[in-house]
Amino acid sequence: NYAENLIIPSFIELNQKVKVLQDAVNAFSTNTDLANLLIVQNAWKSAYLSSQSTNGFNFGPAGEDGLTKGLTEEIATFPVNTISILDRISSNNTSFNDFQRDIRGFLALDFLLFGIAEDNNSIVSYFSENENALNYLKAVTNHSVQSVEVVSNTWNGSYKETFINNNGTSVGSSTSLLYNEFIKSFETIKNYKIGLPIGNAPGVIVPVNPTLVEAYYSGISTQLIKEHLNSIEQLWRGTSKNGNSGIGFKAYLESVVGGKEL
């Protein structure tokens, strides 16, 4: 149920939407005008909202591998380092072969597409007059597309059976991997999406800073939290995105002694 009805469909949808975003960015690069900017912005919103459904599956193909961190860290680290982004644009540095996750991914695009200048007309002018910025916009988008595509293709290929056959509840089992990421996904909302801007991140008490919300420049942080919470509930219940009920952690808990009461 988890593999076929929750995980794989979520990655397929995200893969499709980031490619729509990539096409929109390429069109904007060719014809840098307001109409194409609006298309890119809408494609970004659609793709990033879709990504919230994959937040709990940061293992296996979406896990860490060498320089590559988990998929969520690769494409959704925030807050972004705007100073470093602008420095990289200035030097035309489009390499992401490093550990600096706050200069790439969807939230770097949030800054580039909504916050690089004071309004949409100014954003169009900025990119029209700055080829390096267009290069960086395309590079960030392409890196995100490549990251998602590898994960989606691997789940659709060999990893589906690996995940299903890795049964049991021991450390390293699919149940253990999935449940741990379910918990970490919820903790991300509590500790970062909400904790950072209200000044109460883990181990750090700092002044309230609204600029530290997830998507400060586009202003859709609340929508993202709602989508994220909804995906966590679906994961807990084993319910697919189209609302079909299946066996999930909730059903398992209710089947053991004391589970219903708990």
Protein backbone atom coordinates (compact mmCIF):
# COMPACT_ATOMS: atom_id res chain seq x y z
CA ASN A 1 0.00 0.00 0.00
CA TYR A 2 2.69 2.49 0.97
CA ALA A 3 4.85 1.77 -2.07
CA GLU A 4 2.12 1.64 -4.69
CA ASN A 5 -0.44 4.13 -3.41
CA LEU A 6 1.50 6.77 -1.46
CA ILE A 7 5.22 6.88 -2.18
CA ILE A 8 5.55 6.16 -5.89
CA PRO A 9 2.55 8.33 -6.96
CA SER A 10 3.92 11.22 -4.88
CA PHE A 11 7.32 11.06 -6.58
CA ILE A 12 5.76 10.63 -10.03
CA GLU A 13 3.62 13.73 -9.53
CA LEU A 14 6.56 15.76 -8.22
CA ASN A 15 8.74 14.59 -11.10
CA GLN A 16 6.12 15.70 -13.61
CA LYS A 17 5.69 19.09 -11.98
CA VAL A 18 9.38 19.93 -11.71
CA LYS A 19 9.70 19.20 -15.43
CA VAL A 20 6.84 21.61 -16.13
CA LEU A 21 8.76 24.13 -14.03
CA GLN A 22 11.93 23.42 -16.01
CA ASP A 23 10.12 24.05 -19.30
CA ALA A 24 8.71 27.30 -17.93
CA VAL A 25 12.16 28.48 -16.78
CA ASN A 26 13.64 27.68 -20.20
CA ALA A 27 10.85 29.64 -21.90
CA PHE A 28 11.44 32.57 -19.53
CA SER A 29 15.15 32.44 -20.31
CA THR A 30 14.41 32.64 -24.04
CA ASN A 31 11.73 35.30 -23.76
CA THR A 32 12.19 37.19 -20.51
CA ASP A 33 8.90 39.00 -20.07
CA LEU A 34 6.19 39.40 -17.42
CA ALA A 35 3.85 36.77 -18.90
CA ASN A 36 6.54 34.10 -18.79
CA LEU A 37 7.60 35.12 -15.28
CA LEU A 38 4.04 34.58 -14.04
CA ILE A 39 4.01 31.14 -15.67
CA VAL A 40 7.28 30.24 -13.93
CA GLN A 41 6.01 31.49 -10.57
CA ASN A 42 2.83 29.42 -10.84
CA ALA A 43 4.77 26.34 -11.94
CA TRP A 44 7.11 26.78 -8.96
CA LYS A 45 4.19 27.01 -6.53
CA SER A 46 2.54 23.91 -7.99
CA ALA A 47 5.75 21.87 -7.86
CA TYR A 48 6.76 22.94 -4.37
CA LEU A 49 3.31 22.30 -2.92
CA SER A 50 3.48 18.85 -4.53
CA SER A 51 6.85 18.21 -2.88
CA GLN A 52 5.24 18.34 0.56
CA SER A 53 3.81 14.87 -0.10
CA THR A 54 7.34 13.44 -0.36
CA ASN A 55 8.72 14.89 2.88
CA GLY A 56 8.22 11.64 4.79
CA PHE A 57 10.09 9.45 2.30
CA ASN A 58 13.63 10.74 2.78
CA PHE A 59 15.28 7.29 2.73
CA GLY A 60 16.40 4.71 0.18
CA PRO A 61 16.75 6.51 -3.18
CA ALA A 62 15.96 9.81 -1.40
CA GLY A 63 18.48 9.22 1.38
CA GLU A 64 22.04 10.45 1.83
CA ASP A 65 24.75 9.35 -0.59
CA GLY A 66 28.22 10.91 -0.43
CA LEU A 67 28.03 14.64 -1.11
CA THR A 68 24.31 14.31 -1.75
CA LYS A 69 22.13 14.72 1.31
CA GLY A 70 18.56 13.49 1.59
CA LEU A 71 16.22 14.77 -1.12
CA THR A 72 14.40 17.19 1.19
CA GLU A 73 17.68 18.81 2.22
CA GLU A 74 18.84 19.00 -1.39
CA ILE A 75 15.71 20.73 -2.69
CA ALA A 76 14.04 22.33 0.34
CA THR A 77 16.63 23.75 2.75
CA PHE A 78 15.65 27.10 4.28
CA PRO A 79 16.27 29.88 5.08
CA VAL A 80 18.36 30.52 1.98
CA ASN A 81 21.64 32.40 1.99
CA THR A 82 20.81 35.32 -0.28
CA ILE A 83 24.29 36.83 0.04
CA SER A 84 25.92 33.64 -1.23
CA ILE A 85 23.35 33.34 -4.02
CA LEU A 86 24.10 36.87 -5.22
CA ASP A 87 27.85 36.20 -4.96
CA ARG A 88 27.46 33.09 -7.10
CA ILE A 89 25.43 34.99 -9.65
CA SER A 90 28.10 37.68 -9.76
CA SER A 91 30.85 35.10 -10.41
CA ASN A 92 28.62 32.97 -12.68
CA ASN A 93 29.19 29.97 -10.39
CA THR A 94 26.53 27.35 -11.16
CA SER A 95 28.25 24.36 -9.51
CA PHE A 96 26.49 22.59 -6.65
CA ASN A 97 29.22 20.07 -5.89
CA ASP A 98 29.50 21.16 -2.26
CA PHE A 99 27.70 21.03 1.08
CA GLN A 100 26.01 24.45 0.83
CA ARG A 101 22.32 23.47 0.60
CA ASP A 102 21.01 26.99 1.32
CA ILE A 103 21.92 28.27 -2.17
CA ARG A 104 19.92 25.74 -4.18
CA GLY A 105 16.55 24.04 -4.42
CA PHE A 106 12.99 25.33 -4.26
CA LEU A 107 13.72 28.00 -1.67
CA ALA A 108 16.55 29.49 -3.70
CA LEU A 109 13.98 29.70 -6.50
CA ASP A 110 11.58 31.35 -4.04
CA PHE A 111 14.13 34.15 -3.65
CA LEU A 112 15.04 34.33 -7.34
CA LEU A 113 11.47 34.37 -8.63
CA PHE A 114 9.80 36.50 -5.97
CA GLY A 115 12.44 38.39 -3.99
CA ILE A 116 15.36 39.28 -6.22
CA ALA A 117 13.72 42.68 -6.87
CA GLU A 118 10.86 44.69 -5.39
CA ASP A 119 8.07 43.66 -7.80
CA ASN A 120 7.46 41.44 -10.82
CA ASN A 121 8.30 44.11 -13.38
CA SER A 122 11.58 44.78 -11.60
CA ILE A 123 12.29 41.04 -11.44
CA VAL A 124 11.82 40.80 -15.22
CA SER A 125 14.16 43.76 -15.70
CA TYR A 126 16.75 42.18 -13.39
CA PHE A 127 16.87 38.96 -15.37
CA SER A 128 16.70 40.76 -18.71
CA GLU A 129 19.84 42.68 -17.81
CA ASN A 130 21.71 39.87 -16.06
CA GLU A 131 22.64 36.77 -18.06
CA ASN A 132 24.44 35.30 -15.04
CA ALA A 133 21.18 35.42 -13.08
CA LEU A 134 19.37 33.51 -15.82
CA ASN A 135 22.19 30.96 -15.82
CA TYR A 136 21.83 30.52 -12.08
CA LEU A 137 18.04 30.26 -12.28
CA LYS A 138 18.34 27.50 -14.88
CA ALA A 139 21.09 25.72 -12.95
CA VAL A 140 19.09 25.64 -9.69
CA THR A 141 16.04 24.38 -11.55
CA ASN A 142 18.00 21.71 -13.42
CA HIS A 143 19.66 20.48 -10.23
CA SER A 144 16.25 20.12 -8.57
CA VAL A 145 14.85 18.27 -11.59
CA GLN A 146 17.81 15.88 -11.67
CA SER A 147 17.54 15.19 -7.93
CA VAL A 148 13.83 14.39 -8.13
CA GLU A 149 14.09 12.36 -11.34
CA VAL A 150 16.71 9.98 -9.93
CA VAL A 151 14.56 9.25 -6.89
CA SER A 152 11.35 8.83 -8.88
CA ASN A 153 12.96 6.53 -11.44
CA THR A 154 14.61 4.37 -8.78
CA TRP A 155 11.35 3.91 -6.88
CA ASN A 156 9.63 3.02 -10.15
CA GLY A 157 12.45 0.58 -10.86
CA SER A 158 14.34 -1.71 -8.53
CA TYR A 159 13.68 -0.08 -5.17
CA LYS A 160 9.96 -0.83 -5.04
CA GLU A 161 10.58 -4.55 -4.58
CA THR A 162 13.54 -3.89 -2.28
CA PHE A 163 11.28 -1.81 -0.04
CA ILE A 164 8.44 -4.36 -0.04
CA ASN A 165 10.71 -7.33 0.63
CA ASN A 166 12.66 -5.62 3.42
CA ASN A 167 10.00 -6.57 5.96
CA GLY A 168 10.12 -6.95 9.72
CA THR A 169 10.66 -4.25 12.32
CA SER A 170 14.43 -4.39 12.93
CA VAL A 171 16.74 -1.42 12.46
CA GLY A 172 17.12 -0.88 8.72
CA SER A 173 13.82 -2.55 7.86
CA SER A 174 11.41 -0.66 5.63
CA THR A 175 8.98 -0.23 8.52
CA SER A 176 11.73 1.29 10.66
CA LEU A 177 12.96 3.57 7.85
CA LEU A 178 9.47 4.78 7.00
CA TYR A 179 8.41 5.36 10.61
CA ASN A 180 11.60 7.25 11.49
CA GLU A 181 11.13 9.57 8.51
CA PHE A 182 7.46 10.03 9.42
CA ILE A 183 8.54 11.31 12.84
CA LYS A 184 11.34 13.49 11.40
CA SER A 185 8.91 14.98 8.89
CA PHE A 186 6.54 16.05 11.67
CA GLU A 187 9.47 17.40 13.72
CA THR A 188 10.49 19.52 10.71
CA ILE A 189 7.17 21.35 10.88
CA LYS A 190 7.36 21.88 14.62
CA ASN A 191 11.04 22.76 14.97
CA TYR A 192 11.78 24.59 11.73
CA LYS A 193 8.74 25.66 9.74
CA ILE A 194 7.19 27.07 12.92
CA GLY A 195 10.03 27.05 15.47
CA LEU A 196 12.47 29.18 13.47
CA PRO A 197 10.24 32.20 12.73
CA ILE A 198 8.70 32.27 16.23
CA GLY A 199 12.15 32.24 17.80
CA ASN A 200 11.94 28.80 19.41
CA ALA A 201 14.03 26.43 17.33
CA PRO A 202 15.58 23.41 19.14
CA GLY A 203 18.14 24.61 21.66
CA VAL A 204 17.99 28.19 20.44
CA ILE A 205 15.90 31.01 21.83
CA VAL A 206 16.12 34.01 19.54
CA PRO A 207 13.87 36.99 18.76
CA VAL A 208 10.84 36.40 16.57
CA ASN A 209 11.92 36.73 12.94
CA PRO A 210 9.16 36.37 10.32
CA THR A 211 11.76 36.37 7.52
CA LEU A 212 12.71 32.83 8.60
CA VAL A 213 9.43 31.27 7.46
CA GLU A 214 9.76 28.59 4.81
CA ALA A 215 8.76 30.60 1.74
CA TYR A 216 9.23 34.21 2.80
CA TYR A 217 9.40 35.78 -0.66
CA SER A 218 6.39 34.08 -2.26
CA GLY A 219 4.29 34.24 0.91
CA ILE A 220 2.90 30.67 0.71
CA SER A 221 4.43 29.32 3.93
CA THR A 222 1.04 28.63 5.54
CA GLN A 223 -0.14 26.69 2.49
CA LEU A 224 3.02 24.62 2.61
CA ILE A 225 2.53 23.75 6.28
CA LYS A 226 -1.06 22.69 5.62
CA GLU A 227 0.02 20.46 2.71
CA HIS A 228 2.83 19.04 4.80
CA LEU A 229 0.52 18.24 7.72
CA ASN A 230 -1.99 16.67 5.37
CA SER A 231 0.71 14.41 3.92
CA ILE A 232 1.74 13.34 7.43
CA GLU A 233 -1.84 12.36 8.24
CA GLN A 234 -2.05 10.40 4.98
CA LEU A 235 1.18 8.60 5.85
CA TRP A 236 -0.12 7.77 9.35
CA ARG A 237 -3.42 6.44 8.05
CA GLY A 238 -2.04 4.82 4.89
CA THR A 239 -4.40 6.92 2.78
CA SER A 240 -3.49 7.78 -0.81
CA LYS A 241 -3.57 11.32 -2.21
CA ASN A 242 -6.84 10.57 -3.99
CA GLY A 243 -8.44 9.59 -0.67
CA ASN A 244 -8.39 5.80 -0.99
CA SER A 245 -7.91 4.13 2.39
CA GLY A 246 -5.30 1.41 2.87
CA ILE A 247 -3.41 -0.29 5.66
CA GLY A 248 -1.18 2.13 7.55
CA PHE A 249 0.46 2.70 10.92
CA LYS A 250 -2.90 3.62 12.45
CA ALA A 251 -4.47 0.28 11.49
CA TYR A 252 -1.45 -1.57 12.85
CA LEU A 253 -1.58 0.26 16.18
CA GLU A 254 -5.27 -0.51 16.55
CA SER A 255 -4.57 -4.22 15.99
CA VAL A 256 -2.25 -4.70 18.98
CA VAL A 257 -3.06 -4.95 22.69
CA GLY A 258 -3.78 -1.50 24.10
CA GLY A 259 -3.45 0.08 20.69
CA LYS A 260 -6.97 1.46 20.38
CA GLU A 261 -6.73 3.03 23.82
CA LEU A 262 -3.37 4.57 23.01
